[in-house]
PDB file of C-alpha atoms in Angstrom:
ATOM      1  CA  UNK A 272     144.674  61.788 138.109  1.00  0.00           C
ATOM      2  CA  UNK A 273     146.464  59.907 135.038  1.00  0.00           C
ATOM      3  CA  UNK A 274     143.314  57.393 135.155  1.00  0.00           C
ATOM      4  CA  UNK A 275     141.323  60.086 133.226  1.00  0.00           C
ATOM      5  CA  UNK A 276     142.883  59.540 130.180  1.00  0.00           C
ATOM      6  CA  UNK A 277     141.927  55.610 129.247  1.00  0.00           C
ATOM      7  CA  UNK A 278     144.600  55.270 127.153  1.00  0.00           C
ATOM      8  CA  UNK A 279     147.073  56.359 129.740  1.00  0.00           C
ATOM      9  CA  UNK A 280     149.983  53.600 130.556  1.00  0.00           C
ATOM     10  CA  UNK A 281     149.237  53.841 133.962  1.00  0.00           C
ATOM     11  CA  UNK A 282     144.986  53.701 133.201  1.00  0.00           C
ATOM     12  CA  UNK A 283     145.903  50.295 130.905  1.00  0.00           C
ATOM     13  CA  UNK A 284     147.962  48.394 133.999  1.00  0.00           C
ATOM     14  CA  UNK A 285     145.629  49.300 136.253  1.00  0.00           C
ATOM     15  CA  UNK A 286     142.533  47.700 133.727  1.00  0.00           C
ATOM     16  CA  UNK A 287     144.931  45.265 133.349  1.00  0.00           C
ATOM     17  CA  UNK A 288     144.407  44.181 137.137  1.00  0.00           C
ATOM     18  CA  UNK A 289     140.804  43.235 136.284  1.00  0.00           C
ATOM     19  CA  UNK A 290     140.087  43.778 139.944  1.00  0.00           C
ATOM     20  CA  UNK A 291     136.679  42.706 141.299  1.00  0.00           C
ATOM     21  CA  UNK A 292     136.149  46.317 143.331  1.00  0.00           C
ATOM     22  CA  UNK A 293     137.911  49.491 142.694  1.00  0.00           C
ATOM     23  CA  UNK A 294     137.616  52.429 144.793  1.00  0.00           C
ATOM     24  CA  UNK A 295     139.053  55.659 143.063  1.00  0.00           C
ATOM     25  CA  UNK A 296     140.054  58.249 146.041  1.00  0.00           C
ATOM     26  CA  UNK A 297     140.172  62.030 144.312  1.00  0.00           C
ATOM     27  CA  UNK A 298     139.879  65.356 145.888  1.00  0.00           C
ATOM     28  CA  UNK A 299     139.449  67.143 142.248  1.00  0.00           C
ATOM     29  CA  UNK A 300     137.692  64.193 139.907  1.00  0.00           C
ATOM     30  CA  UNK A 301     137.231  67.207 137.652  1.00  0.00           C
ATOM     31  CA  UNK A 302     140.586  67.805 136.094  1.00  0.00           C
ATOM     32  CA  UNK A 303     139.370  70.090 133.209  1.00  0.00           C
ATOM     33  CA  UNK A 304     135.485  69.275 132.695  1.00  0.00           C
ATOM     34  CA  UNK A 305     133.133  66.671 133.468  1.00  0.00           C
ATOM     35  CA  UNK A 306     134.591  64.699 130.125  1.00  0.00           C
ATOM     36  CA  UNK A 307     137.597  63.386 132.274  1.00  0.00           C
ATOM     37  CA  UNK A 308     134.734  60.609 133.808  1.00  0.00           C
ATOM     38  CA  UNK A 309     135.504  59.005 130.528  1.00  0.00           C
ATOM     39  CA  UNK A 310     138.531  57.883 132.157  1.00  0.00           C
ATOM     40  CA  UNK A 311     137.083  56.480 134.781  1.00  0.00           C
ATOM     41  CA  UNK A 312     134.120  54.536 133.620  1.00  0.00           C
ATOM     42  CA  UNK A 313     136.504  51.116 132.645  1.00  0.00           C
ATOM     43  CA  UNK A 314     136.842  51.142 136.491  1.00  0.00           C
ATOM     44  CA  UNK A 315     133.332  52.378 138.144  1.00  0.00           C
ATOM     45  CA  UNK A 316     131.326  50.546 135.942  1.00  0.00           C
ATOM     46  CA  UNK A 317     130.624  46.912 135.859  1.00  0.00           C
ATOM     47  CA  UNK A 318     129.728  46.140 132.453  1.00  0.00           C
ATOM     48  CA  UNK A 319     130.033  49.443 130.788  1.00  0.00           C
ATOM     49  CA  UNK A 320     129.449  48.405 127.191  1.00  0.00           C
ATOM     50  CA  UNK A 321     126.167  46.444 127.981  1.00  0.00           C
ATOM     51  CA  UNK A 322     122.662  47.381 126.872  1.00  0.00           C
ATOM     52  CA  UNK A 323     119.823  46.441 126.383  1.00  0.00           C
ATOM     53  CA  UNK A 324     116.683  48.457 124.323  1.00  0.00           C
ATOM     54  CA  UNK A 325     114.422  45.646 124.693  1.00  0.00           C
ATOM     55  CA  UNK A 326     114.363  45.694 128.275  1.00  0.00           C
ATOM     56  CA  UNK A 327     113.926  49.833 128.036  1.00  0.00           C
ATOM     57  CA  UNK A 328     110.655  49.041 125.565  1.00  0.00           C
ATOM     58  CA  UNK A 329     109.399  46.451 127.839  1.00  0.00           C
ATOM     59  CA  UNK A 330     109.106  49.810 130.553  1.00  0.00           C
ATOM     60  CA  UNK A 331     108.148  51.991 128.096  1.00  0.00           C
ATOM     61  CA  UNK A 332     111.227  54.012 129.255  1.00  0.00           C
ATOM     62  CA  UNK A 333     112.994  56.361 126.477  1.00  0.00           C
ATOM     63  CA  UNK A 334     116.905  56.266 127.068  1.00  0.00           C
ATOM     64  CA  UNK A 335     117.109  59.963 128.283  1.00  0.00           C
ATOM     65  CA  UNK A 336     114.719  59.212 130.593  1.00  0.00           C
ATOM     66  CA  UNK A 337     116.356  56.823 132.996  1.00  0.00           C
ATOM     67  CA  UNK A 338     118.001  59.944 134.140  1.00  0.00           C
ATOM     68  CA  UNK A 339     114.810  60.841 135.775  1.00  0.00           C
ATOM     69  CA  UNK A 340     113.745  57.997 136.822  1.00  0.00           C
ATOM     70  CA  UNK A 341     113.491  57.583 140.742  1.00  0.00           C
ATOM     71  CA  UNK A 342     116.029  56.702 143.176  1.00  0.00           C
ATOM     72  CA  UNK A 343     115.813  52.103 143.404  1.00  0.00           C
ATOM     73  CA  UNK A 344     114.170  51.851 140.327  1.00  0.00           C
ATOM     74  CA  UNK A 345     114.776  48.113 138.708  1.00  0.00           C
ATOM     75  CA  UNK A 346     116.659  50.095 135.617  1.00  0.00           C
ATOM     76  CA  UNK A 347     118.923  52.111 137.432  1.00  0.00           C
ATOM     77  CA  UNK A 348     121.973  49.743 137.265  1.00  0.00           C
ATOM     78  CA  UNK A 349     121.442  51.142 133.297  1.00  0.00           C
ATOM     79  CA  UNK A 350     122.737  54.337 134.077  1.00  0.00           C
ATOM     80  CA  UNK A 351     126.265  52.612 134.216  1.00  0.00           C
ATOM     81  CA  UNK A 352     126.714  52.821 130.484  1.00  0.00           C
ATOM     82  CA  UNK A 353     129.629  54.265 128.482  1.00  0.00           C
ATOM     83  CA  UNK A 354     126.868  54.483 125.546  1.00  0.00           C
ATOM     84  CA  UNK A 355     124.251  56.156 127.573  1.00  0.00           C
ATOM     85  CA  UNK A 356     126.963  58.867 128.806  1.00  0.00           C
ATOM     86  CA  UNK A 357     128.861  59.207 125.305  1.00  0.00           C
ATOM     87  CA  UNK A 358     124.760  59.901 123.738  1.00  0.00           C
ATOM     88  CA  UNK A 359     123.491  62.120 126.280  1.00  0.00           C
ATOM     89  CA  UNK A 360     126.348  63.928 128.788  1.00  0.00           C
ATOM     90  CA  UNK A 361     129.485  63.723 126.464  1.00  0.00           C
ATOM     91  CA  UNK A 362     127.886  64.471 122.958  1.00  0.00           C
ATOM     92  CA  UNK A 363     128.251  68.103 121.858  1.00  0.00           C
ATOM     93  CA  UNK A 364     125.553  70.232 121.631  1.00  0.00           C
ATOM     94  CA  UNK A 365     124.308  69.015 125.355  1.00  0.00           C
ATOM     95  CA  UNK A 366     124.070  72.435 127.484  1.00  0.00           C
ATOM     96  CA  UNK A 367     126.958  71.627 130.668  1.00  0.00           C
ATOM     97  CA  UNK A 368     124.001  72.081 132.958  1.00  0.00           C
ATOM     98  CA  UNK A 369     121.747  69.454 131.545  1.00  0.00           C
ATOM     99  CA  UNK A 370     124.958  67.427 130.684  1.00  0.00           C
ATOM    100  CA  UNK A 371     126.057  68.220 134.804  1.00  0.00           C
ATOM    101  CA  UNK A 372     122.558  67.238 136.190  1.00  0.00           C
ATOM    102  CA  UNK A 373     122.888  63.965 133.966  1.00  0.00           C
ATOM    103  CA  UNK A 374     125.900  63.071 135.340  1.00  0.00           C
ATOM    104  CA  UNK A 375     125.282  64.100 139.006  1.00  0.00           C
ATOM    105  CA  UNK A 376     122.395  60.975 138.817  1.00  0.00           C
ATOM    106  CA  UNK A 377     124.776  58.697 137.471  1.00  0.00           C
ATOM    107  CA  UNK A 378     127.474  59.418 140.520  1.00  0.00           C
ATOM    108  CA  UNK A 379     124.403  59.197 143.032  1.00  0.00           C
ATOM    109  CA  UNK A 380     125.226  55.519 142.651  1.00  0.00           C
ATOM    110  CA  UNK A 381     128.826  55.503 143.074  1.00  0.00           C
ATOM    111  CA  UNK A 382     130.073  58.447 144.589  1.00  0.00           C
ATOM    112  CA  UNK A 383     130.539  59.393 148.240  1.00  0.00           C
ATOM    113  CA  UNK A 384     131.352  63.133 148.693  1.00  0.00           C
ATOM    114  CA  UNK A 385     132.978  64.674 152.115  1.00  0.00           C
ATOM    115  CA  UNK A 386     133.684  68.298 152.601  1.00  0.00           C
ATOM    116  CA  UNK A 387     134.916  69.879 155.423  1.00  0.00           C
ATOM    117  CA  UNK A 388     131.324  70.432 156.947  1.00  0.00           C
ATOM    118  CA  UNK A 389     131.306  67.007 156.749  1.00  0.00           C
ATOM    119  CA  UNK A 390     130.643  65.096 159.789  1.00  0.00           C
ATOM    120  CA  UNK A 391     132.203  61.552 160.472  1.00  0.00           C
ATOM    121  CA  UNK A 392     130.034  59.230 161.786  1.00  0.00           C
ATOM    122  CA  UNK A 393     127.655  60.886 159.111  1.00  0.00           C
ATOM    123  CA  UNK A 394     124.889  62.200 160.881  1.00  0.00           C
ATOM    124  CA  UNK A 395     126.440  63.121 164.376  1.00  0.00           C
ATOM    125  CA  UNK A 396     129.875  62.923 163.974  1.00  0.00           C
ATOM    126  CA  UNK A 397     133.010  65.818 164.172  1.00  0.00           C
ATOM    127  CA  UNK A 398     132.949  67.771 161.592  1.00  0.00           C
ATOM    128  CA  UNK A 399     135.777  66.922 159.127  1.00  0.00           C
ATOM    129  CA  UNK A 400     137.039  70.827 159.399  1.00  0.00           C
ATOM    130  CA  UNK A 401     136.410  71.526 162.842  1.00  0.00           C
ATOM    131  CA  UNK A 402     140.347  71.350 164.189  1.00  0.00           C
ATOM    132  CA  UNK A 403     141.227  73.129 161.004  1.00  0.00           C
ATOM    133  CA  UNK A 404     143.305  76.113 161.766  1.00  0.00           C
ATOM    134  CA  UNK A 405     142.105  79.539 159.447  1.00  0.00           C
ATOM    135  CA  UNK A 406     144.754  80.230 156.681  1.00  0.00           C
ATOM    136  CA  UNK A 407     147.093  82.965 156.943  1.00  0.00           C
ATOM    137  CA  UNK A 408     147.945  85.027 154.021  1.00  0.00           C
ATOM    138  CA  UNK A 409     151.213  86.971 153.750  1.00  0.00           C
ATOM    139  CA  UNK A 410     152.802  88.792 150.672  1.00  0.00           C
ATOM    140  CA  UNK A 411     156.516  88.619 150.480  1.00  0.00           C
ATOM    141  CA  UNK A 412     158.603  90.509 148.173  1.00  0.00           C
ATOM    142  CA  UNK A 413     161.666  88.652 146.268  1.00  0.00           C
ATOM    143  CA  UNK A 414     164.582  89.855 143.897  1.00  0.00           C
ATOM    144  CA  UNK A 415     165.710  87.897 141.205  1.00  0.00           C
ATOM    145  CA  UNK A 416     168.958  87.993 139.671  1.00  0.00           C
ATOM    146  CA  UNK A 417     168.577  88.380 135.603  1.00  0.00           C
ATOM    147  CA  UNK A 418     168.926  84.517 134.581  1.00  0.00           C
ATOM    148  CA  UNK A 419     165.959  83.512 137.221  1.00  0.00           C
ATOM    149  CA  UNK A 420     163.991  86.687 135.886  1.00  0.00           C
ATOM    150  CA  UNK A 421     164.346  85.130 132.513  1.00  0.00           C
ATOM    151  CA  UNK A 422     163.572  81.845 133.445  1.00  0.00           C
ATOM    152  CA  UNK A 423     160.560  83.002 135.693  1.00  0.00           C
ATOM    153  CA  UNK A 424     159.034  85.511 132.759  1.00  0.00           C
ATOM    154  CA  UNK A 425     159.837  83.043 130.053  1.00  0.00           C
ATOM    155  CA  UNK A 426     157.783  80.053 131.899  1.00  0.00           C
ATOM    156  CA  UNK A 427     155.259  82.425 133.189  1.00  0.00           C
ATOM    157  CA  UNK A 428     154.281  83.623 129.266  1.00  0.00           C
ATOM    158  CA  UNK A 429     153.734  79.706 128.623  1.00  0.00           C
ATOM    159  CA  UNK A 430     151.777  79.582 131.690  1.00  0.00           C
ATOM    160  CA  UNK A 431     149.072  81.830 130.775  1.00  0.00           C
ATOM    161  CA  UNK A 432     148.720  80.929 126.709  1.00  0.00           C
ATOM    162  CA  UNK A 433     145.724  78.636 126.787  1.00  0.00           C
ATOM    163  CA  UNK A 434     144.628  80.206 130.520  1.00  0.00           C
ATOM    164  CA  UNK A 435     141.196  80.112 129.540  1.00  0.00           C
ATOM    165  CA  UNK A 436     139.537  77.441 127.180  1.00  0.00           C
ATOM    166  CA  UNK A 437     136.273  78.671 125.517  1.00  0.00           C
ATOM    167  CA  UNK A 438     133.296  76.596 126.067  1.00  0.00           C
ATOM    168  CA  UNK A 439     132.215  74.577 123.329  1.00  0.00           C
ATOM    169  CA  UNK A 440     128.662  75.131 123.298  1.00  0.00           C
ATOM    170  CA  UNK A 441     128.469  78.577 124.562  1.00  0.00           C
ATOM    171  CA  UNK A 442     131.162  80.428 123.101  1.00  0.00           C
ATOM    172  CA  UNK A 443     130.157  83.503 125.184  1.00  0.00           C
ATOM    173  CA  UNK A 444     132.005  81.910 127.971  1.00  0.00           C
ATOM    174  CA  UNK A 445     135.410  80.112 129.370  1.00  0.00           C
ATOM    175  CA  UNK A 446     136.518  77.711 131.219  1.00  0.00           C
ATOM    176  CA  UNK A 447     139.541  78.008 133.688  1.00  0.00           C
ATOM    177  CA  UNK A 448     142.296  75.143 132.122  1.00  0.00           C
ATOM    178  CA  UNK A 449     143.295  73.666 134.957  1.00  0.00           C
ATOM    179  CA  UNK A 450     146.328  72.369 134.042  1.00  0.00           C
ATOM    180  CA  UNK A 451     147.635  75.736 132.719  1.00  0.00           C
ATOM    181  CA  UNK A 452     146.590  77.020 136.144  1.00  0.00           C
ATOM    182  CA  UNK A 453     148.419  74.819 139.060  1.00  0.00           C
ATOM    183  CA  UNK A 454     151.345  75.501 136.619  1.00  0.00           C
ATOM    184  CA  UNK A 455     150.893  79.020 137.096  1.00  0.00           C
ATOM    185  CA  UNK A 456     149.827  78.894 140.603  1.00  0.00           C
ATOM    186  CA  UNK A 457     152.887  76.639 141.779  1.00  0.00           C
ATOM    187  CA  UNK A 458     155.350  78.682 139.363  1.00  0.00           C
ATOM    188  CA  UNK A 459     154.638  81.897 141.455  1.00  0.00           C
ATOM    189  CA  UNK A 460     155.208  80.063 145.062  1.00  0.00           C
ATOM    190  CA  UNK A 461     158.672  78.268 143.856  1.00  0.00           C
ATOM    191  CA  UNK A 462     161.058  79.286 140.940  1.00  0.00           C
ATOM    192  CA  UNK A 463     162.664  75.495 141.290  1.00  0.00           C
ATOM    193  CA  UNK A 464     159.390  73.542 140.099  1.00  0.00           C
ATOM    194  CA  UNK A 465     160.820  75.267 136.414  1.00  0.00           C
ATOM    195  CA  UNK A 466     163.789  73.850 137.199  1.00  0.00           C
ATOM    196  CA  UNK A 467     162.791  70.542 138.625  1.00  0.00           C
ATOM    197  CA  UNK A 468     160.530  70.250 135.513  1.00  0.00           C
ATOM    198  CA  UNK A 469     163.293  70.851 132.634  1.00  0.00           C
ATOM    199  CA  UNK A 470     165.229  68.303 134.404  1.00  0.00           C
ATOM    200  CA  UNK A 471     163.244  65.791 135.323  1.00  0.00           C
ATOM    201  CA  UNK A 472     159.524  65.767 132.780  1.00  0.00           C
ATOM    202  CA  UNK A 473     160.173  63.967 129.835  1.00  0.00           C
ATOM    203  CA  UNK A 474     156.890  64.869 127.149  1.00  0.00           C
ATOM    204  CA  UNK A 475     158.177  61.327 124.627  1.00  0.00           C
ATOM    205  CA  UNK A 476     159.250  59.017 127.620  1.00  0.00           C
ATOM    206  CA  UNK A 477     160.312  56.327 124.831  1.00  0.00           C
ATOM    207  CA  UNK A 478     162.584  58.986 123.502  1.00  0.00           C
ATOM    208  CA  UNK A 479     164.001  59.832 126.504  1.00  0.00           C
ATOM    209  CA  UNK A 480     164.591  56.320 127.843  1.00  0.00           C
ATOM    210  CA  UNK A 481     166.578  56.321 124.803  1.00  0.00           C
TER     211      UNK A 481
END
């Protein structure tokens, strides 16, 4: 997850490498929106800084256009751009469902997607979820004692400033912020991650190597 933000010190040792492959294993790519692929173009992308308009003129091909163009065509390795992505999926003022249809052509050609329906072989394999066991749900009633009750209101109130981000082109709606929420979500099943967090997360790791 750290590899989303490019400037990251785990993102720079890892570009370091300057591997010949990479394969990037997620079950959540999407962190907070579609902008985290930022991150992970320096890896998924073999020369993600290379272009080249003459060979789009030759085509007669506009740049927004090799998002349409059909599966094999000779241009689609051009869809691996950081300046293709930045213009047309990242800028502001792209709709997120033009900007999500965009990028959906560009993963075509690296992403492989599994879901529990699934089936492994592909075609007439198990189904991923098939030995899955249903979840069980069950609500259980606890008593704090007045310094936890503190501690759980008092991280709870952080928790849910910032719940909801407004969307930047549409500010009629709002976004979930996933971070804000697994904080939330994992507060409520175990007072100690507030605990194992105030002694253990540094924010300035310089500072607290210090």
């Amino acid at each position: 997850q750290e590899l989303r933000n490019s400037t990251s010190l785990q993102s720079v040792a890892c570009q370091w490498l300057e591997a010949d492959w990479n394969l990037l294993l997620s079950g959540t790519p999407w962190y907070n929106s579609i902008a985290d692929f930022r991150g992970y173009m320096p890896f998924l992308f073999r020369n993600p800084d290379d272009w080249n308009s003459e060979l789009l003129q030759e085509n007669k091909i506009k740049d927004e256009d090799l998002f349409t163009i059909s599966p094999g065509h000779s241009l689609e390795f051009m869809l691996c751009n950081k300046m293709l992505l930045e213009r047309y999926v990242f800028a502001s003022g792209i709709y997120p469902e033009e900007a999500g249809q965009r990028l959906r052509r560009v993963l075509s050609l690296l992403m492989i997607r599994r879901t529990i329906t699934s089936t492994v072989p592909f075609k007439d394999g198990t189904m991923i979820g098939s030995n899955i066991p249903g979840s069980q749900k069950k609500a259980v009633q606890v008593k704090f004692d007045q310094y936890e009750l503190i501690t759980y209101m008092s991280a709870e109130k952080d928790c849910k400033k910032g719940l909801f981000i407004r969307d930047r082109v549409d500010n009629r709606k709002f976004h979930w912020n996933s971070r804000k929420l697994r904080k939330l979500t994992l507060l409520s099943s175990w007072l100690g991650f507030v605990f194992l967090a105030q002694s253990l997360h540094a924010e300035q790791v310089p500072a607290a190597l210090r």
